[in-house]
Amino acid sequence: MRRKKFLKIAGIGTGVLAFSPWLTSCITDNRVRSGTFSNKLPLPNEIRETAFELTASHADVKLTEELHLSGLQFNESIPGPTIRQNRGDDLNIRFKNEIGQDSIIHWHGLIVPPEMDGHPRDVISSGTYEYQFGLNQRAGTYWYHPHPHHITGEQVYKGLSGFFIIEDDEEKALNLPDGQYEIPLVIQDRRVNDSGEIVFNPSMPEQMMTGLLGDLILVNGMPSPYQEVEAGVYRLRILNGSNARIYNISFQDEVPFTVIGTDGGLLPEPIETSELLMAPGERADILVDFSKADSSSIQLISKPFEVPSGGGMMGMQNMMGSDGPEQGAGFSLMEFRIEGESQRNSIALPDQLSEANFPEATSADQTRPIQLDMQMMAGHTINGRQFEMERVDERVKQGDTEIWEFINNSNVPHPMHVHAVQFKVLERSGNRGLIPTETGWKDTVLVMPGETVRVIMKFDAPKGLYVFHCHNLEHEDNGMMANLE
Ligand code: C2O
Ligand code: CU
Ligand code: CU
């Protein structure tokens, strides 16, 4: 049934398809045919107070005439409100759980004490959880989402996530576009059934192999959105908040853009590019000059990209594929409508954006191999094991610097995420090299099939129990997670 919704265009190579009926646009030979982007992009409210509540509750939302979501919301908003704070702030956050299911909030990318980090063993089934922590880290685009074991994917998918932005003086000195010239964009794929309901129903192969790959793209919770902009420079903070889908972020007509930041804040230097791979959990901070567009509208797209098949069972991903368009397919995300001149028609960036202070590879106290496998019965494993709530899998010494080697022996991509730390990617095996965002501080790194990716990090967080895991949420929920003490 579901397959009927796809209008596959034959003979133009891989990843060429149209999302239909909800996303009526497509890419042919990397060129985008104009589609209908008729819904205004929602911009979530901001929370600037340092003491506030986040209430998770049920939501019944009519997104468009045809599209309905029986989902979950933070403070009656999908996505949740954007939390915007200053470095050095001390926060008091009361999480209220009214969804009738275990939950706990994790602050993705923040370095907070273990009992503030949203470890799955801290779930509450109702009532409140009090968070208190200080923000002693770099300005950047972080985010928050639930972290209960086995049901993180479902809760995030149904609407529970939001941006967590930290600002500081180093960044303010750059005078980057702000206010209406700074736009947060969370990109998420969803699946729609025949009656127009967004449903969470990963198939068996999706649970075991690919993760849920939906056939409808939402930006800030809205399908087929447009945003009106002036012909000038904008700062876009992009979050891949999808469960499993990877995007190759680009603009129509290969309009270039400048990557200035990623998971852990500003890059050391700006990097100009025309495409940027982003796996679930990753963030990119980019500047784009809309006066460089040829016409009065330009689409943000995901360009087709190749997923290496890794060792072993070739083509397994497609054979046992998911119900949505395959990983690596191309499609449109949203439209920017360009009207009028802008005051902000240029920006002078310094050669150096920020002081990085990455640890030297030679300073590492040890190297830790982290084997990522797919086992016939057990599913996805980390060092051969699946998550157990109380078993400590890796012990590191506070203050130590370590190199972790993520070794992907499976046939599917794994975006690996470590709590309580930011790391620097040292190298990636094979010929893909580093992604522009990987020149900065990261907390999530894409490890493609067959690849080994080495990262270096210094463990400075308060002592206690944290987790690390694959940020493909179906993989995580199926046990591709481990305890880090
Ligand atoms: Cu964004 Cu442990 O996750
Ligand atoms: Cu996290
Ligand atoms: Cu994975």
XYZ file of C-alpha atoms and ligand atoms in Angstrom:
490
model
C 0.000 0.000 0.000
C 2.542 2.458 1.175
C 4.707 1.986 -1.899
C 1.942 3.415 -4.041
C 2.719 6.814 -2.658
C 6.085 6.912 -4.370
C 6.415 8.003 -7.876
C 9.772 6.594 -8.770
C 11.272 8.138 -11.836
C 12.928 5.440 -13.856
C 16.319 5.609 -15.483
C 17.838 8.746 -13.991
C 20.180 7.006 -11.630
C 20.041 6.296 -7.966
C 18.124 8.239 -5.445
C 15.844 9.971 -7.885
C 12.313 10.048 -6.677
C 9.443 12.193 -5.730
C 7.761 12.320 -2.414
C 4.105 12.281 -3.096
C 1.494 13.408 -2.365
C 2.834 15.386 0.536
C 6.083 16.640 -0.820
C 5.483 17.491 -4.420
C 8.934 18.184 -5.669
C 11.872 16.163 -6.734
C 15.397 16.136 -7.932
C 16.423 15.067 -11.399
C 20.120 14.963 -12.155
C 20.638 16.973 -8.995
C 18.465 19.743 -10.402
C 15.389 20.505 -8.463
C 12.087 20.928 -10.202
C 10.069 23.486 -8.416
C 7.461 22.064 -6.126
C 4.758 23.505 -4.007
C 5.924 24.859 -0.710
C 2.778 26.360 0.654
C 3.113 26.197 4.434
C 4.756 28.954 6.395
C 7.793 27.727 8.337
C 6.992 27.697 12.070
C 9.561 29.249 14.383
C 9.381 27.890 17.936
C 9.083 30.329 20.855
C 12.215 31.040 22.849
C 12.799 30.526 26.555
C 15.337 33.010 27.906
C 14.573 32.710 31.613
C 16.988 30.583 33.624
C 14.221 28.962 35.695
C 11.397 27.354 33.774
C 9.249 24.268 33.248
C 9.184 21.848 30.377
C 5.952 19.881 30.298
C 5.639 16.864 28.039
C 2.047 16.112 27.105
C -0.093 14.650 24.357
C -0.759 16.707 21.264
C -3.458 16.421 18.672
C -2.350 18.565 15.775
C -3.791 19.251 12.383
C -0.662 20.164 10.447
C -2.372 20.869 7.137
C -5.771 20.125 5.609
C -4.685 16.571 4.839
C -2.193 15.842 7.558
C -2.795 14.915 11.161
C -0.443 14.111 14.045
C -1.442 12.469 17.263
C 1.849 13.208 18.916
C 3.734 14.528 21.911
C 4.758 18.089 22.717
C 6.890 20.168 25.054
C 5.029 23.209 26.420
C 2.315 22.751 23.779
C 4.778 23.191 20.954
C 6.208 20.907 18.254
C 9.150 21.270 18.004
C 9.620 22.236 21.637
C 10.539 25.812 22.589
C 14.076 26.944 21.785
C 16.014 27.353 25.022
C 18.436 30.261 24.597
C 20.944 30.906 27.372
C 24.296 32.497 28.088
C 27.485 30.727 28.948
C 27.911 30.841 32.716
C 24.172 30.763 33.478
C 22.880 28.513 36.249
C 19.670 26.807 35.256
C 16.698 25.409 37.155
C 14.461 23.347 34.931
C 11.447 21.388 36.087
C 10.511 18.545 33.738
C 6.866 17.516 34.047
C 5.936 14.192 32.539
C 2.284 14.042 31.505
C 2.557 11.550 28.661
C 1.725 8.446 30.671
C 4.963 6.718 29.658
C 8.484 6.631 31.118
C 10.584 9.591 30.060
C 13.548 11.756 31.021
C 15.189 14.684 29.231
C 18.737 14.595 27.922
C 20.577 17.811 26.959
C 22.424 16.658 23.867
C 25.929 18.128 23.726
C 25.856 19.729 27.175
C 28.344 18.607 29.783
C 26.384 18.291 33.024
C 26.586 16.081 36.138
C 25.463 12.463 35.633
C 22.141 12.819 37.470
C 21.339 15.854 35.266
C 22.184 14.120 31.985
C 19.015 12.118 31.437
C 20.512 8.655 31.830
C 17.781 6.137 30.925
C 17.833 4.735 34.469
C 16.567 8.125 35.718
C 13.233 7.914 33.882
C 10.075 9.036 35.618
C 6.658 7.627 34.701
C 4.808 10.727 35.914
C 5.384 13.755 38.123
C 8.441 15.958 37.929
C 12.236 15.784 37.680
C 14.283 18.776 38.800
C 17.328 19.742 36.775
C 19.967 22.106 38.117
C 23.171 22.720 36.270
C 25.520 25.453 35.115
C 26.474 26.165 31.523
C 30.242 26.156 31.437
C 30.894 25.430 27.827
C 31.258 26.997 24.415
C 28.464 28.852 22.662
C 26.767 26.552 20.204
C 23.692 24.825 18.865
C 22.775 22.035 21.231
C 19.412 20.306 21.608
C 17.238 18.403 24.032
C 15.133 15.272 23.713
C 13.877 12.327 25.807
C 16.122 9.365 26.594
C 14.055 6.444 27.982
C 15.416 3.061 26.909
C 13.502 1.369 24.027
C 11.158 4.338 23.438
C 13.448 7.292 22.705
C 12.832 6.901 18.966
C 9.068 6.954 19.356
C 9.004 9.974 21.680
C 11.366 12.071 19.562
C 9.495 11.084 16.400
C 6.163 12.087 17.908
C 7.400 15.591 18.645
C 9.585 15.752 21.756
C 12.724 17.704 20.880
C 13.922 21.279 20.761
C 16.948 23.512 20.293
C 19.197 24.529 23.190
C 21.313 27.497 22.138
C 24.188 28.834 24.216
C 25.614 32.281 23.495
C 28.880 33.808 24.710
C 31.051 36.910 24.250
C 33.527 35.282 21.877
C 30.681 34.563 19.470
C 28.912 37.908 19.958
C 32.135 39.714 18.987
C 31.767 38.234 15.488
C 28.539 40.163 14.963
C 26.879 37.251 13.181
C 23.377 37.656 11.736
C 20.826 37.486 14.548
C 17.177 38.213 15.234
C 15.151 37.588 12.086
C 18.420 36.830 10.241
C 19.109 33.776 12.380
C 16.837 30.816 11.659
C 16.841 27.436 13.419
C 15.859 24.513 11.187
C 15.234 21.016 12.505
C 14.859 18.475 9.723
C 12.908 15.290 10.377
C 11.397 12.610 8.156
C 8.058 11.068 8.975
C 5.695 8.423 7.621
C 2.107 9.051 6.696
C -0.588 6.411 6.358
C -3.420 6.423 3.857
C -5.695 8.478 6.055
C -3.160 11.262 6.495
C -1.921 10.284 9.950
C 1.744 10.560 10.817
C 2.508 7.142 12.243
C 5.435 5.591 14.073
C 5.588 2.064 12.740
C 9.140 0.950 11.973
C 8.999 -2.302 10.062
C 11.060 -5.316 11.091
C 13.870 -4.524 8.629
C 13.816 -0.929 9.802
C 14.172 -1.979 13.422
C 16.865 -4.503 12.594
C 18.718 -2.719 9.813
C 18.143 0.794 8.579
C 16.065 2.569 11.182
C 12.815 4.279 10.226
C 13.137 6.069 6.879
C 10.026 8.155 6.316
C 8.457 9.484 3.149
C 7.555 12.977 4.341
C 10.031 15.681 5.296
C 9.171 18.131 8.065
C 11.155 21.270 8.810
C 10.338 22.708 12.234
C 7.448 20.259 12.325
C 5.879 21.424 9.055
C 5.707 19.663 5.671
C 6.552 21.599 2.469
C 7.454 24.824 4.254
C 8.594 28.160 2.905
C 10.334 31.049 4.617
C 10.472 34.621 3.361
C 13.948 36.136 3.420
C 15.686 39.254 2.137
C 18.471 39.125 -0.450
C 21.233 39.055 2.148
C 23.201 36.958 4.592
C 21.439 34.646 7.022
C 22.636 32.344 9.752
C 20.921 28.956 9.626
C 21.294 26.623 12.584
C 20.479 23.216 11.172
C 19.743 20.130 13.272
C 19.205 16.688 11.851
C 16.540 15.577 14.327
C 15.541 12.502 12.335
C 15.582 9.006 13.756
C 17.674 7.460 10.995
C 17.847 9.571 7.859
C 21.070 11.285 6.766
C 20.861 14.503 4.700
C 23.350 15.949 2.254
C 22.482 19.594 2.825
C 22.740 21.785 -0.292
C 20.994 24.607 -2.044
C 19.454 24.516 -5.467
C 21.869 25.466 -8.271
C 24.803 24.589 -6.022
C 24.673 27.987 -4.359
C 27.641 27.892 -1.967
C 27.379 28.478 1.751
C 29.817 28.927 4.620
C 29.997 26.460 7.489
C 30.869 28.364 10.663
C 29.935 25.955 13.430
C 28.851 22.498 14.425
C 27.935 20.367 17.491
C 30.302 22.078 19.940
C 30.126 25.623 18.578
C 32.192 27.691 16.172
C 34.748 26.058 13.889
C 38.331 27.330 14.101
C 37.940 28.691 10.562
C 34.982 29.230 8.222
C 34.702 26.704 5.385
C 32.898 27.338 2.115
C 31.153 24.366 0.529
C 28.115 23.478 -1.554
C 27.135 20.294 0.257
C 27.286 19.017 3.786
C 26.523 15.547 5.070
C 24.524 15.531 8.316
C 23.633 12.402 10.266
C 20.966 12.161 12.995
C 21.965 14.200 16.043
C 24.472 16.420 14.210
C 24.217 20.210 13.961
C 25.587 22.666 11.422
C 25.758 26.410 11.734
C 25.941 27.966 8.283
C 25.892 31.392 6.628
C 24.178 31.738 3.286
C 23.877 34.826 1.112
C 20.497 34.755 -0.618
C 21.560 37.518 -2.991
C 23.628 34.810 -4.711
C 20.494 32.960 -5.811
C 19.575 33.254 -9.483
C 15.873 33.659 -8.968
C 13.417 34.894 -6.389
C 13.197 31.536 -4.713
C 15.682 28.869 -3.798
C 15.203 25.427 -2.352
C 17.145 23.802 0.431
C 17.657 20.235 -0.718
C 19.272 16.980 0.271
C 21.480 15.906 -2.621
C 21.774 12.189 -3.366
C 24.830 10.626 -1.781
C 26.402 7.230 -1.702
C 26.196 4.860 1.233
C 29.118 2.426 1.034
C 27.981 -1.165 1.382
C 30.716 -2.100 3.834
C 31.997 -5.643 4.179
C 29.938 -8.792 4.121
C 26.457 -8.933 2.733
C 26.374 -6.545 -0.206
C 23.153 -4.875 -1.058
C 21.539 -6.155 2.090
C 20.325 -2.707 2.969
C 18.299 -2.462 -0.187
C 17.185 -6.064 -0.188
C 15.885 -5.861 3.340
C 15.233 -2.189 2.922
C 12.873 0.048 4.739
C 9.537 1.277 3.497
C 10.625 4.838 2.838
C 12.968 6.128 0.127
C 16.354 4.577 0.680
C 19.184 6.185 2.569
C 21.084 8.425 0.143
C 18.052 9.408 -1.935
C 17.724 13.064 -2.919
C 14.760 15.382 -2.408
C 13.771 18.916 -1.485
C 13.475 20.133 2.074
C 12.047 23.644 1.936
C 11.896 26.874 -0.016
C 13.289 30.316 0.710
C 11.359 33.146 -1.001
C 13.639 36.072 -1.585
C 12.127 39.533 -1.501
C 13.778 42.921 -1.218
C 17.234 44.155 -0.408
C 18.797 43.466 2.946
C 20.778 45.651 5.315
C 22.761 42.522 5.944
C 24.136 42.097 2.457
C 27.636 41.089 3.358
C 29.588 39.899 6.322
C 33.256 40.151 7.104
C 34.406 37.021 8.862
C 37.854 36.872 10.440
C 40.181 34.074 9.282
C 39.930 32.617 12.728
C 36.442 32.240 14.182
C 37.363 30.724 17.495
C 40.147 29.369 19.626
C 39.829 25.589 19.353
C 42.453 24.125 21.705
C 41.998 20.556 20.522
C 43.999 17.933 22.405
C 47.128 16.681 20.626
C 46.976 13.077 19.437
C 50.278 12.484 21.224
C 48.711 13.480 24.544
C 46.319 10.499 24.553
C 46.549 8.229 27.588
C 45.137 5.335 25.614
C 43.321 4.193 22.470
C 40.038 2.349 22.849
C 38.599 0.330 19.939
C 34.794 0.431 19.761
C 33.515 -2.350 17.494
C 30.144 -1.759 15.818
C 28.546 -4.949 14.559
C 25.314 -6.360 13.290
C 24.683 -9.805 14.680
C 22.077 -12.090 13.226
C 20.102 -12.629 16.414
C 21.263 -9.857 18.720
C 20.935 -6.985 16.260
C 23.267 -3.990 16.492
C 25.976 -4.280 19.115
C 28.787 -2.217 20.603
C 31.844 -4.360 21.358
C 29.621 -7.422 20.912
C 27.050 -6.459 23.509
C 23.691 -4.813 23.810
C 22.772 -2.224 26.404
C 22.162 -3.251 29.979
C 20.995 -0.570 32.372
C 23.425 -1.193 35.223
C 26.423 -2.838 33.541
C 29.427 -0.526 33.193
C 30.920 -1.062 29.757
C 33.733 1.461 29.587
C 35.539 3.090 32.514
C 37.607 6.169 31.874
C 39.652 8.155 34.330
C 38.520 11.697 35.003
C 40.993 14.070 33.361
C 42.309 11.470 30.902
C 42.569 12.075 27.186
C 41.623 9.104 25.022
C 41.416 8.193 21.380
C 38.330 6.167 20.517
C 38.269 4.189 17.314
C 34.758 3.558 16.028
C 34.993 0.540 13.727
C 31.889 -0.084 11.642
C 31.819 -3.754 10.649
C 28.171 -3.612 9.604
C 26.301 -2.659 6.462
C 24.535 0.404 7.761
C 25.730 3.862 8.863
C 26.101 4.550 12.584
C 26.194 8.145 13.867
C 28.038 7.591 17.150
C 27.335 9.950 20.034
C 29.147 10.216 23.362
C 27.539 11.976 26.328
C 29.374 14.326 28.697
C 32.166 15.233 26.297
C 32.991 17.029 23.051
C 35.593 15.439 20.799
C 37.717 16.177 17.753
C 37.647 13.827 14.776
C 41.232 12.860 13.923
C 40.757 10.739 10.850
C 38.431 8.565 8.843
C 39.631 5.501 6.964
C 38.955 5.248 3.233
C 38.788 8.208 0.928
C 35.860 10.265 2.215
C 38.088 12.317 4.474
C 36.713 14.733 7.038
C 33.402 16.535 6.591
C 33.710 20.362 6.988
C 31.884 20.204 10.339
C 34.515 17.734 11.554
C 37.102 20.510 11.739
C 35.278 21.643 14.902
C 34.168 20.199 18.234
C 31.771 17.284 17.802
C 29.610 15.061 19.985
C 28.192 12.917 17.192
C 30.137 11.468 14.269
C 28.968 9.567 11.218
C 30.676 6.202 10.736
C 29.745 4.741 7.358
C 29.776 0.976 6.681
C 33.336 -0.338 6.512
C 34.833 2.837 7.978
C 36.985 3.389 11.031
C 36.770 6.861 12.526
C 39.214 7.990 15.200
C 38.270 10.753 17.641
C 40.158 12.311 20.533
C 38.541 13.607 23.717
C 39.387 14.710 27.224
C 37.057 13.451 29.943
C 36.491 16.395 32.262
C 32.866 15.803 33.260
C 31.860 15.119 36.876
C 32.347 11.481 37.896
C 29.432 9.096 37.378
C 27.482 7.071 34.873
C 26.738 8.341 31.355
C 25.974 6.595 28.079
C 27.292 6.549 24.554
C 25.300 5.154 21.679
C 24.357 5.169 18.052
C 22.084 8.143 17.302
C 20.104 6.133 14.802
C 17.265 5.984 17.321
C 16.010 2.583 16.191
C 19.520 1.219 16.741
C 19.769 2.933 20.129
C 16.367 1.632 21.212
C 17.376 -1.849 20.133
C 20.379 -1.792 22.431
C 23.156 -0.095 20.477
C 24.139 1.847 23.585
C 26.646 1.348 26.384
C 27.396 2.720 29.830
C 30.411 4.975 30.270
C 31.656 5.616 33.795
Cu 20.885 12.972 21.475
Cu 22.040 10.168 24.068
O 21.416 11.550 22.730
Cu 23.595 13.362 24.019
Cu 23.570 2.647 14.375
